[in-house]
Short mmCIF file of C-alpha atoms and ligand atoms in Angstrom, two decimals:
data_model
loop_
_atom_site.label_atom_id
_atom_site.label_comp_id
_atom_site.label_asym_id
_atom_site.label_seq_id
_atom_site.Cartn_x
_atom_site.Cartn_y
_atom_site.Cartn_z
CA MET R 395 -9.11 -27.50 0.65
CA SER R 396 -6.70 -25.08 2.31
CA LYS R 397 -6.12 -25.34 6.01
CA THR R 398 -8.35 -23.46 8.41
CA SER R 399 -6.05 -23.06 11.42
CA TYR R 400 -2.73 -21.20 11.44
CA SER R 401 -0.10 -21.31 14.18
CA ILE R 402 1.36 -17.92 15.06
CA ALA R 403 4.44 -17.48 17.27
CA VAL R 404 3.89 -14.34 19.33
CA LEU R 405 6.88 -12.41 20.74
CA PRO R 406 5.48 -9.32 22.51
CA GLY R 407 8.88 -8.17 23.85
CA ASP R 408 9.22 -5.01 25.96
CA GLY R 409 7.53 -1.67 26.65
CA ILE R 410 4.68 -0.77 24.32
CA GLY R 411 5.53 -3.90 22.29
CA ARG R 412 3.40 -5.81 24.80
CA GLU R 413 0.54 -3.29 24.62
CA VAL R 414 0.28 -3.09 20.84
CA MET R 415 0.64 -6.86 20.57
CA ALA R 416 -2.33 -7.42 22.89
CA ALA R 417 -4.30 -4.99 20.72
CA ALA R 418 -3.38 -6.71 17.44
CA LEU R 419 -4.22 -10.16 18.85
CA GLN R 420 -7.69 -8.94 19.83
CA VAL R 421 -8.25 -7.77 16.26
CA LEU R 422 -6.84 -10.99 14.78
CA HIS R 423 -9.06 -13.19 16.95
CA ALA R 424 -12.07 -11.05 16.03
CA VAL R 425 -11.34 -11.40 12.29
CA GLY R 426 -10.82 -15.18 12.45
CA PRO R 427 -14.46 -16.30 12.84
CA ARG R 428 -15.58 -13.78 10.19
CA ILE R 429 -13.39 -15.47 7.55
CA GLY R 430 -13.77 -19.03 8.87
CA ARG R 431 -10.17 -19.26 10.10
CA ARG R 432 -8.55 -19.86 13.48
CA PHE R 433 -5.28 -18.40 14.69
CA ALA R 434 -3.52 -20.57 17.28
CA THR R 435 -1.37 -17.91 18.91
CA ALA R 436 1.33 -18.93 21.41
CA GLU R 437 3.43 -16.41 23.33
CA HIS R 438 7.21 -16.88 23.69
CA PRO R 439 9.74 -14.94 25.77
CA ALA R 440 12.44 -12.68 24.29
CA GLY R 441 13.68 -9.13 24.78
CA ALA R 442 15.56 -6.86 27.13
CA GLN R 443 13.47 -7.67 30.21
CA HIS R 444 13.92 -11.37 29.54
CA TYR R 445 17.68 -10.74 29.27
CA LEU R 446 17.61 -9.07 32.70
CA ASP R 447 15.63 -11.98 34.14
CA SER R 448 17.51 -14.85 32.52
CA GLY R 449 20.74 -13.58 30.92
CA VAL R 450 19.43 -14.54 27.44
CA SER R 451 17.61 -12.14 25.08
CA LEU R 452 16.47 -14.68 22.47
CA PRO R 453 16.16 -18.20 23.94
CA ASP R 454 16.77 -21.17 21.61
CA ALA R 455 13.30 -22.49 22.48
CA THR R 456 11.75 -19.24 21.23
CA LEU R 457 13.71 -19.41 17.99
CA GLN R 458 12.64 -23.05 17.55
CA ALA R 459 8.99 -22.09 18.11
CA CYS R 460 9.37 -19.37 15.44
CA ARG R 461 10.72 -21.95 12.98
CA LYS R 462 7.77 -24.28 13.63
CA ALA R 463 4.99 -21.69 13.41
CA ASP R 464 3.27 -20.63 10.18
CA ALA R 465 4.24 -16.99 10.88
CA ILE R 466 5.76 -14.78 13.57
CA LEU R 467 4.23 -11.71 15.18
CA PHE R 468 6.73 -9.50 16.97
CA GLY R 469 6.03 -6.49 19.22
CA ALA R 470 9.10 -4.40 20.04
CA MET R 471 12.25 -5.14 22.03
CA GLY R 472 14.91 -3.22 23.89
CA LEU R 473 15.05 -0.97 26.95
CA PRO R 474 17.44 1.99 27.15
CA HIS R 475 18.98 0.95 30.47
CA VAL R 476 19.56 -2.67 29.44
CA ARG R 477 22.85 -3.10 27.63
CA GLY R 478 25.05 -6.02 26.63
CA LYS R 479 28.62 -6.37 27.86
CA ASP R 480 30.01 -4.18 25.02
CA GLY R 481 27.57 -1.35 25.79
CA THR R 482 25.30 -1.90 22.79
CA GLU R 483 21.53 -2.29 23.13
CA ILE R 484 19.84 -5.67 23.46
CA ILE R 485 18.15 -6.00 20.08
CA PRO R 486 17.11 -9.61 19.42
CA GLN R 487 15.17 -8.46 16.35
CA LEU R 488 18.52 -8.25 14.54
CA ASP R 489 19.57 -11.72 15.77
CA ILE R 490 16.31 -13.26 14.62
CA ARG R 491 16.59 -11.56 11.23
CA PHE R 492 19.98 -13.17 10.68
CA ALA R 493 19.04 -16.53 12.27
CA LEU R 494 15.99 -16.98 10.01
CA ASP R 495 17.61 -15.29 6.98
CA LEU R 496 14.84 -12.69 6.72
CA TYR R 497 16.50 -10.75 3.92
CA ALA R 498 13.69 -8.47 2.70
CA GLY R 499 12.51 -5.76 5.10
CA LEU R 500 9.19 -4.36 3.85
CA ARG R 501 8.04 -0.91 5.01
CA PRO R 502 4.77 0.07 3.38
CA ILE R 503 3.46 3.58 3.92
CA ARG R 504 0.10 5.07 2.96
CA SER R 505 -1.89 8.06 4.05
CA PHE R 506 -5.29 7.78 5.76
CA ALA R 507 -8.20 10.16 5.18
CA GLY R 508 -8.98 12.00 8.40
CA LEU R 509 -5.37 11.86 9.63
CA PRO R 510 -3.38 14.78 8.24
CA GLY R 511 0.32 13.94 7.82
CA PRO R 512 3.13 16.49 8.06
CA LEU R 513 3.01 17.56 4.38
CA ALA R 514 0.74 20.44 3.37
CA ASN R 515 0.55 19.43 -0.32
CA PRO R 516 -2.89 17.88 -1.04
CA ARG R 517 -1.18 15.20 -3.12
CA ALA R 518 0.13 13.77 0.17
CA ALA R 519 -3.25 12.03 0.38
CA GLN R 520 -2.02 9.80 -2.48
CA ILE R 521 1.07 8.45 -0.70
CA ASP R 522 1.21 4.68 -1.17
CA LEU R 523 4.71 3.23 -1.37
CA VAL R 524 6.76 0.30 -0.12
CA LEU R 525 10.40 0.46 0.85
CA VAL R 526 12.24 -2.87 0.52
CA ARG R 527 15.32 -2.89 2.72
CA GLU R 528 18.04 -5.52 2.31
CA SER R 529 18.29 -6.87 5.86
CA THR R 530 21.11 -9.40 6.14
CA GLU R 531 24.26 -7.63 4.90
CA GLY R 532 25.19 -4.10 3.75
CA LEU R 533 26.68 -1.89 6.46
CA PHE R 534 24.94 -3.94 9.16
CA HIS R 535 27.34 -6.75 8.26
CA ALA R 536 29.75 -4.80 10.46
CA ARG R 537 27.62 -5.34 13.57
CA GLY R 538 29.86 -7.03 16.14
CA ARG R 539 32.82 -7.01 13.70
CA GLY R 540 33.96 -3.38 13.88
CA THR R 541 37.59 -2.69 14.80
CA ILE R 542 39.51 0.20 16.31
CA GLU R 543 43.10 0.23 15.12
CA GLY R 544 46.22 2.27 15.90
CA GLU R 545 47.16 4.33 18.94
CA GLY R 546 46.50 7.85 20.23
CA ASP R 547 45.73 10.43 17.55
CA ALA R 548 46.28 7.79 14.88
CA GLN R 549 43.39 5.66 16.15
CA ALA R 550 40.76 4.82 13.55
CA ALA R 551 37.54 2.80 13.69
CA TYR R 552 36.43 0.60 10.80
CA ASP R 553 33.04 -0.90 9.94
CA THR R 554 32.88 -2.76 6.64
CA MET R 555 29.94 -2.75 4.20
CA LYS R 556 29.37 -6.13 2.54
CA ILE R 557 27.38 -6.39 -0.70
CA THR R 558 27.20 -9.86 -2.24
CA ARG R 559 25.90 -10.77 -5.68
CA SER R 560 23.45 -13.37 -4.32
CA GLY R 561 22.26 -11.18 -1.42
CA THR R 562 21.62 -8.26 -3.77
CA ALA R 563 20.01 -10.38 -6.48
CA ARG R 564 17.45 -11.96 -4.16
CA VAL R 565 16.29 -8.68 -2.63
CA CYS R 566 16.15 -6.97 -6.05
CA ASP R 567 14.08 -9.91 -7.36
CA PHE R 568 11.81 -9.54 -4.34
CA ALA R 569 11.24 -5.83 -5.05
CA LEU R 570 10.69 -6.45 -8.78
CA ARG R 571 8.14 -9.23 -8.03
CA LEU R 572 6.39 -6.94 -5.56
CA ALA R 573 6.14 -4.19 -8.19
CA ARG R 574 4.66 -6.72 -10.61
CA GLN R 575 2.04 -7.73 -8.01
CA ARG R 576 1.23 -4.09 -7.31
CA LYS R 577 0.85 -3.41 -11.04
CA ALA R 578 -1.75 -6.19 -11.16
CA GLN R 579 -3.61 -4.28 -8.40
CA GLY R 580 -3.68 -1.11 -10.53
CA LYS R 581 -0.66 0.57 -8.90
CA PRO R 582 2.24 1.93 -10.98
CA GLY R 583 4.45 -1.19 -10.71
CA ARG R 584 7.72 0.73 -10.75
CA VAL R 585 10.92 0.07 -8.78
CA THR R 586 13.26 2.88 -7.78
CA ASN R 587 16.70 1.51 -6.94
CA VAL R 588 18.31 3.68 -4.23
CA ASP R 589 22.10 3.61 -3.90
CA LYS R 590 25.26 5.72 -3.84
CA ALA R 591 26.82 4.25 -6.98
CA ASN R 592 28.58 7.53 -7.78
CA VAL R 593 30.93 7.16 -4.80
CA PHE R 594 31.28 3.57 -3.57
CA THR R 595 32.50 0.46 -5.40
CA SER R 596 30.07 -1.65 -3.35
CA MET R 597 27.16 0.52 -4.46
CA ALA R 598 28.18 0.54 -8.13
CA PHE R 599 28.26 -3.26 -7.86
CA TRP R 600 24.78 -3.22 -6.25
CA ARG R 601 23.45 -1.10 -9.13
CA GLN R 602 24.97 -3.44 -11.72
CA VAL R 603 23.28 -6.47 -10.08
CA PHE R 604 19.95 -4.56 -9.91
CA GLU R 605 20.16 -3.79 -13.64
CA GLU R 606 20.92 -7.43 -14.46
CA ARG R 607 17.94 -8.68 -12.45
CA ALA R 608 15.58 -6.05 -13.86
CA GLN R 609 16.09 -7.51 -17.35
CA ALA R 610 14.02 -10.51 -16.29
CA PHE R 611 11.09 -8.16 -15.49
CA PRO R 612 10.44 -6.25 -18.74
CA ASP R 613 6.91 -5.41 -17.54
CA VAL R 614 8.24 -3.54 -14.49
CA SER R 615 9.63 -0.04 -15.06
CA THR R 616 12.76 0.88 -13.14
CA GLU R 617 14.82 3.93 -12.30
CA HIS R 618 17.82 4.80 -10.13
CA ALA R 619 18.23 7.42 -7.42
CA TYR R 620 21.09 8.40 -5.14
CA VAL R 621 20.18 8.06 -1.49
CA ASP R 622 20.78 11.74 -0.68
CA ALA R 623 18.50 12.87 -3.50
CA MET R 624 15.99 10.28 -2.37
CA ALA R 625 15.86 11.78 1.14
CA LEU R 626 14.96 15.09 -0.50
CA ASN R 627 12.40 13.65 -2.89
CA LEU R 628 10.68 11.55 -0.24
CA VAL R 629 9.78 14.82 1.48
CA MET R 630 9.15 16.87 -1.71
CA LYS R 631 7.06 14.33 -3.68
CA PRO R 632 6.60 10.96 -1.95
CA TRP R 633 3.44 10.31 -3.99
CA ALA R 634 5.70 9.83 -7.05
CA TYR R 635 7.11 6.52 -5.76
CA ASP R 636 5.82 2.96 -5.77
CA VAL R 637 8.48 0.42 -4.70
CA LEU R 638 11.95 1.39 -3.46
CA VAL R 639 14.79 -1.07 -2.94
CA THR R 640 17.97 -0.28 -1.05
CA GLU R 641 20.91 -1.43 1.06
CA ASN R 642 20.45 -2.20 4.78
CA MET R 643 21.75 1.03 6.37
CA PHE R 644 20.14 3.36 3.82
CA GLY R 645 16.91 1.41 4.33
CA ASP R 646 17.18 1.78 8.10
CA ILE R 647 17.32 5.56 7.79
CA LEU R 648 14.78 6.03 4.98
CA SER R 649 12.25 3.78 6.71
CA ASP R 650 12.03 6.20 9.65
CA LEU R 651 11.74 9.11 7.24
CA ILE R 652 8.77 7.53 5.47
CA ALA R 653 7.16 6.61 8.80
CA ALA R 654 7.08 10.34 9.50
CA LEU R 655 5.24 10.90 6.20
CA ALA R 656 2.43 8.68 7.48
CA GLY R 657 2.21 10.71 10.67
CA GLY R 658 4.62 8.92 13.00
CA MET R 659 6.06 5.63 14.13
CA GLY R 660 2.69 4.42 15.40
CA MET R 661 1.42 4.34 11.79
CA ALA R 662 4.27 2.33 10.23
CA PRO R 663 3.92 -1.45 9.87
CA SER R 664 6.71 -3.69 8.65
CA ALA R 665 7.57 -7.23 7.67
CA ASP R 666 10.85 -9.13 7.56
CA ILE R 667 10.55 -11.83 4.93
CA GLY R 668 12.81 -14.68 3.84
CA ASP R 669 12.28 -17.70 1.61
CA ASP R 670 11.18 -19.94 4.52
CA TYR R 671 9.98 -17.66 7.33
CA ALA R 672 8.39 -14.27 7.84
CA LEU R 673 8.08 -11.95 10.83
CA PHE R 674 5.67 -9.04 11.16
CA GLN R 675 6.28 -6.14 13.53
CA PRO R 676 5.62 -2.42 13.85
CA ALA R 677 8.50 -0.21 12.68
CA HIS R 678 8.59 1.54 16.06
CA GLY R 679 10.53 0.62 19.18
CA THR R 680 9.43 0.08 22.77
CA ALA R 681 8.73 3.80 23.41
CA PRO R 682 9.71 3.81 27.12
CA ASP R 683 8.43 7.42 27.39
CA ILE R 684 4.79 6.31 26.96
CA ALA R 685 4.91 2.62 28.01
CA GLY R 686 2.42 1.45 30.63
CA GLN R 687 -0.05 4.30 30.03
CA GLY R 688 -2.36 2.57 27.55
CA ILE R 689 -1.91 5.37 25.00
CA ALA R 690 0.33 3.70 22.39
CA ASN R 691 -1.09 3.83 18.89
CA PRO R 692 -1.64 0.16 17.89
CA THR R 693 -2.16 0.97 14.18
CA ALA R 694 1.35 -0.10 13.07
CA MET R 695 1.04 -3.45 14.86
CA ILE R 696 -2.51 -4.06 13.58
CA LEU R 697 -1.43 -3.26 10.00
CA SER R 698 1.54 -5.60 10.47
CA ALA R 699 -0.90 -8.37 11.42
CA ALA R 700 -2.82 -7.60 8.21
CA MET R 701 0.44 -7.92 6.24
CA MET R 702 0.90 -11.31 7.89
CA LEU R 703 -2.52 -12.39 6.64
CA ASP R 704 -1.59 -11.29 3.10
CA TRP R 705 1.69 -13.23 3.23
CA LEU R 706 -0.03 -16.36 4.57
CA ALA R 707 -2.75 -15.99 1.91
CA VAL R 708 -0.19 -16.19 -0.90
CA ARG R 709 1.89 -18.91 0.75
CA HIS R 710 -1.08 -21.19 1.43
CA GLY R 711 -3.26 -20.18 -1.51
CA ASP R 712 -5.95 -19.13 0.97
CA SER R 713 -7.80 -16.05 -0.26
CA ALA R 714 -9.96 -15.89 2.89
CA LEU R 715 -6.87 -14.61 4.71
CA ALA R 716 -6.45 -11.78 2.20
CA ASP R 717 -10.13 -10.94 2.76
CA GLY R 718 -9.30 -10.68 6.48
CA ALA R 719 -6.43 -8.31 5.74
CA ARG R 720 -8.67 -6.09 3.59
CA ALA R 721 -11.33 -6.09 6.34
CA ILE R 722 -8.82 -4.92 8.95
CA GLU R 723 -7.44 -2.17 6.70
CA ALA R 724 -10.90 -1.01 5.67
CA SER R 725 -12.12 -0.90 9.25
CA LEU R 726 -9.12 1.13 10.40
CA ALA R 727 -9.47 3.51 7.45
CA ALA R 728 -13.20 3.97 8.10
CA ALA R 729 -12.64 4.69 11.80
CA PHE R 730 -10.03 7.34 11.01
CA ALA R 731 -12.09 8.86 8.17
CA ALA R 732 -15.18 9.12 10.38
CA GLY R 733 -13.13 10.75 13.13
CA SER R 734 -14.43 8.28 15.68
CA VAL R 735 -10.84 7.71 16.82
CA ARG R 736 -7.76 9.88 16.50
CA PRO R 737 -4.33 8.74 17.78
CA ARG R 738 -2.46 11.08 20.06
CA GLU R 739 0.30 11.70 17.48
CA PHE R 740 -2.42 13.51 15.49
CA GLY R 741 -3.55 15.60 18.42
CA GLY R 742 -6.34 13.20 19.39
CA SER R 743 -6.99 11.53 22.70
CA SER R 744 -7.81 7.94 21.68
CA SER R 745 -6.30 5.25 23.86
CA THR R 746 -4.96 1.94 22.57
CA ALA R 747 -8.22 0.29 23.70
CA ASP R 748 -10.37 2.93 21.93
CA ILE R 749 -8.69 2.19 18.61
CA VAL R 750 -9.03 -1.59 19.04
CA ARG R 751 -12.72 -1.22 19.89
CA ALA R 752 -13.34 0.93 16.81
CA VAL R 753 -11.53 -1.50 14.49
CA ILE R 754 -13.37 -4.54 15.83
CA ALA R 755 -16.75 -2.76 15.69
CA GLY R 756 -16.14 -1.91 12.03
CA LEU R 757 -15.03 -5.35 10.84
P1 ATP Z 1062 14.22 1.98 18.47
O1 ATP Z 1062 15.64 2.38 18.58
O2 ATP Z 1062 13.93 0.61 18.99
O3 ATP Z 1062 13.62 2.23 17.12
P2 ATP Z 1062 13.44 4.45 19.68
O4 ATP Z 1062 13.49 4.73 21.13
O5 ATP Z 1062 14.40 5.12 18.77
O6 ATP Z 1062 13.41 2.90 19.47
P3 ATP Z 1062 10.61 4.44 19.49
O7 ATP Z 1062 10.56 3.54 20.63
O8 ATP Z 1062 9.99 3.98 18.22
O9 ATP Z 1062 12.07 4.87 19.09
O10 ATP Z 1062 10.00 5.84 19.89
C1 ATP Z 1062 10.25 7.06 19.20
C2 ATP Z 1062 9.17 8.07 19.54
O11 ATP Z 1062 7.98 7.70 18.89
C3 ATP Z 1062 8.87 8.13 21.03
O12 ATP Z 1062 8.60 9.45 21.42
C4 ATP Z 1062 7.63 7.29 21.18
O13 ATP Z 1062 6.82 7.67 22.24
C5 ATP Z 1062 6.93 7.49 19.84
N1 ATP Z 1062 6.20 6.27 19.46
C6 ATP Z 1062 6.74 5.12 18.99
N2 ATP Z 1062 5.80 4.21 18.77
C7 ATP Z 1062 4.63 4.77 19.10
C8 ATP Z 1062 3.25 4.33 19.09
N3 ATP Z 1062 2.92 3.10 18.70
N4 ATP Z 1062 2.31 5.19 19.50
C9 ATP Z 1062 2.62 6.43 19.90
N5 ATP Z 1062 3.88 6.92 19.93
C10 ATP Z 1062 4.87 6.10 19.54
#
């Protein structure tokens, strides 16, 4: 008998992070009784406002609570006027990623009937892909380690990209396993490795490790693409891709590009997954320009909560949780298809609360 109650560490953060989190929790607590499961959600402080209040952006107690919980739900963190001593933004989401070794950043994107994306081609209705971003090394290894050397006109700044064999192997394995799972669901089951192996030693090494790992997955088809060509093709024919895997910085950039394909940041869920822990958050930031108005699109956060249910379902062998995820996705899709709600990014006037109401009514 699998367990029936799951503990969820909730870190709402700043700005619209708090608004979309409240929305997703309402949906989660509405799904629970329908699948015979309970979600014991507990809120913990972290973020830029907490840094202003306490001098700490990610308290140890919060990190401990994340380690103890079955999964972590994360809103958004950071405020433009709140900066650390070196002038960089307060972004605890990066600290938590490194602290919990969340090495695979998942960015799934799909189109919804009733919500026209930015591409005119009718095949855009078939977009259904997942970007897997390596999240613990790559160019982000340089964060906090960059140097400026020399004097005057000879000054030069250096940030170093780090690609390890083990770090690359585990994220490539993750992407290849994901493609295998998707193939079992009737999707193509193909991994496109995205790199810049024609220019950089580190990227040629990455490609070599990818090819070695792919040999253990003969049922998964693979191909390579250079990141610049990929930026072009993700706009020209995104429906041609299934699973993409790439280095941290390339993944950072391409994940915003694919969010646009789905109609905007409010539509893009994400997950940061390691071997022991997993965190689920919308791909967007705190959106200070619209915070406090009740108009943020909660779709990305709600879909992230559904991804959490899928991850917990596999981890605990509890298919009821996957049923919950499907119910959330189906309800959202039905509400958009019927036109009963339309987020503002699509020219509609639905508030955050309108979208939550529609999703819960359709469960
Ligand atoms: P970060 O650097 O943390 O990614 P950012 O300021 O670059 O943050 P966002 O906070 O994601 O980016 O905001 C980018 C734009 O997208 C803003 O105009 C914002 O209003 C809009 N936006 C982001 N999320 C949503 C949402 N859930 N609903 C509606 N609009 C959103």
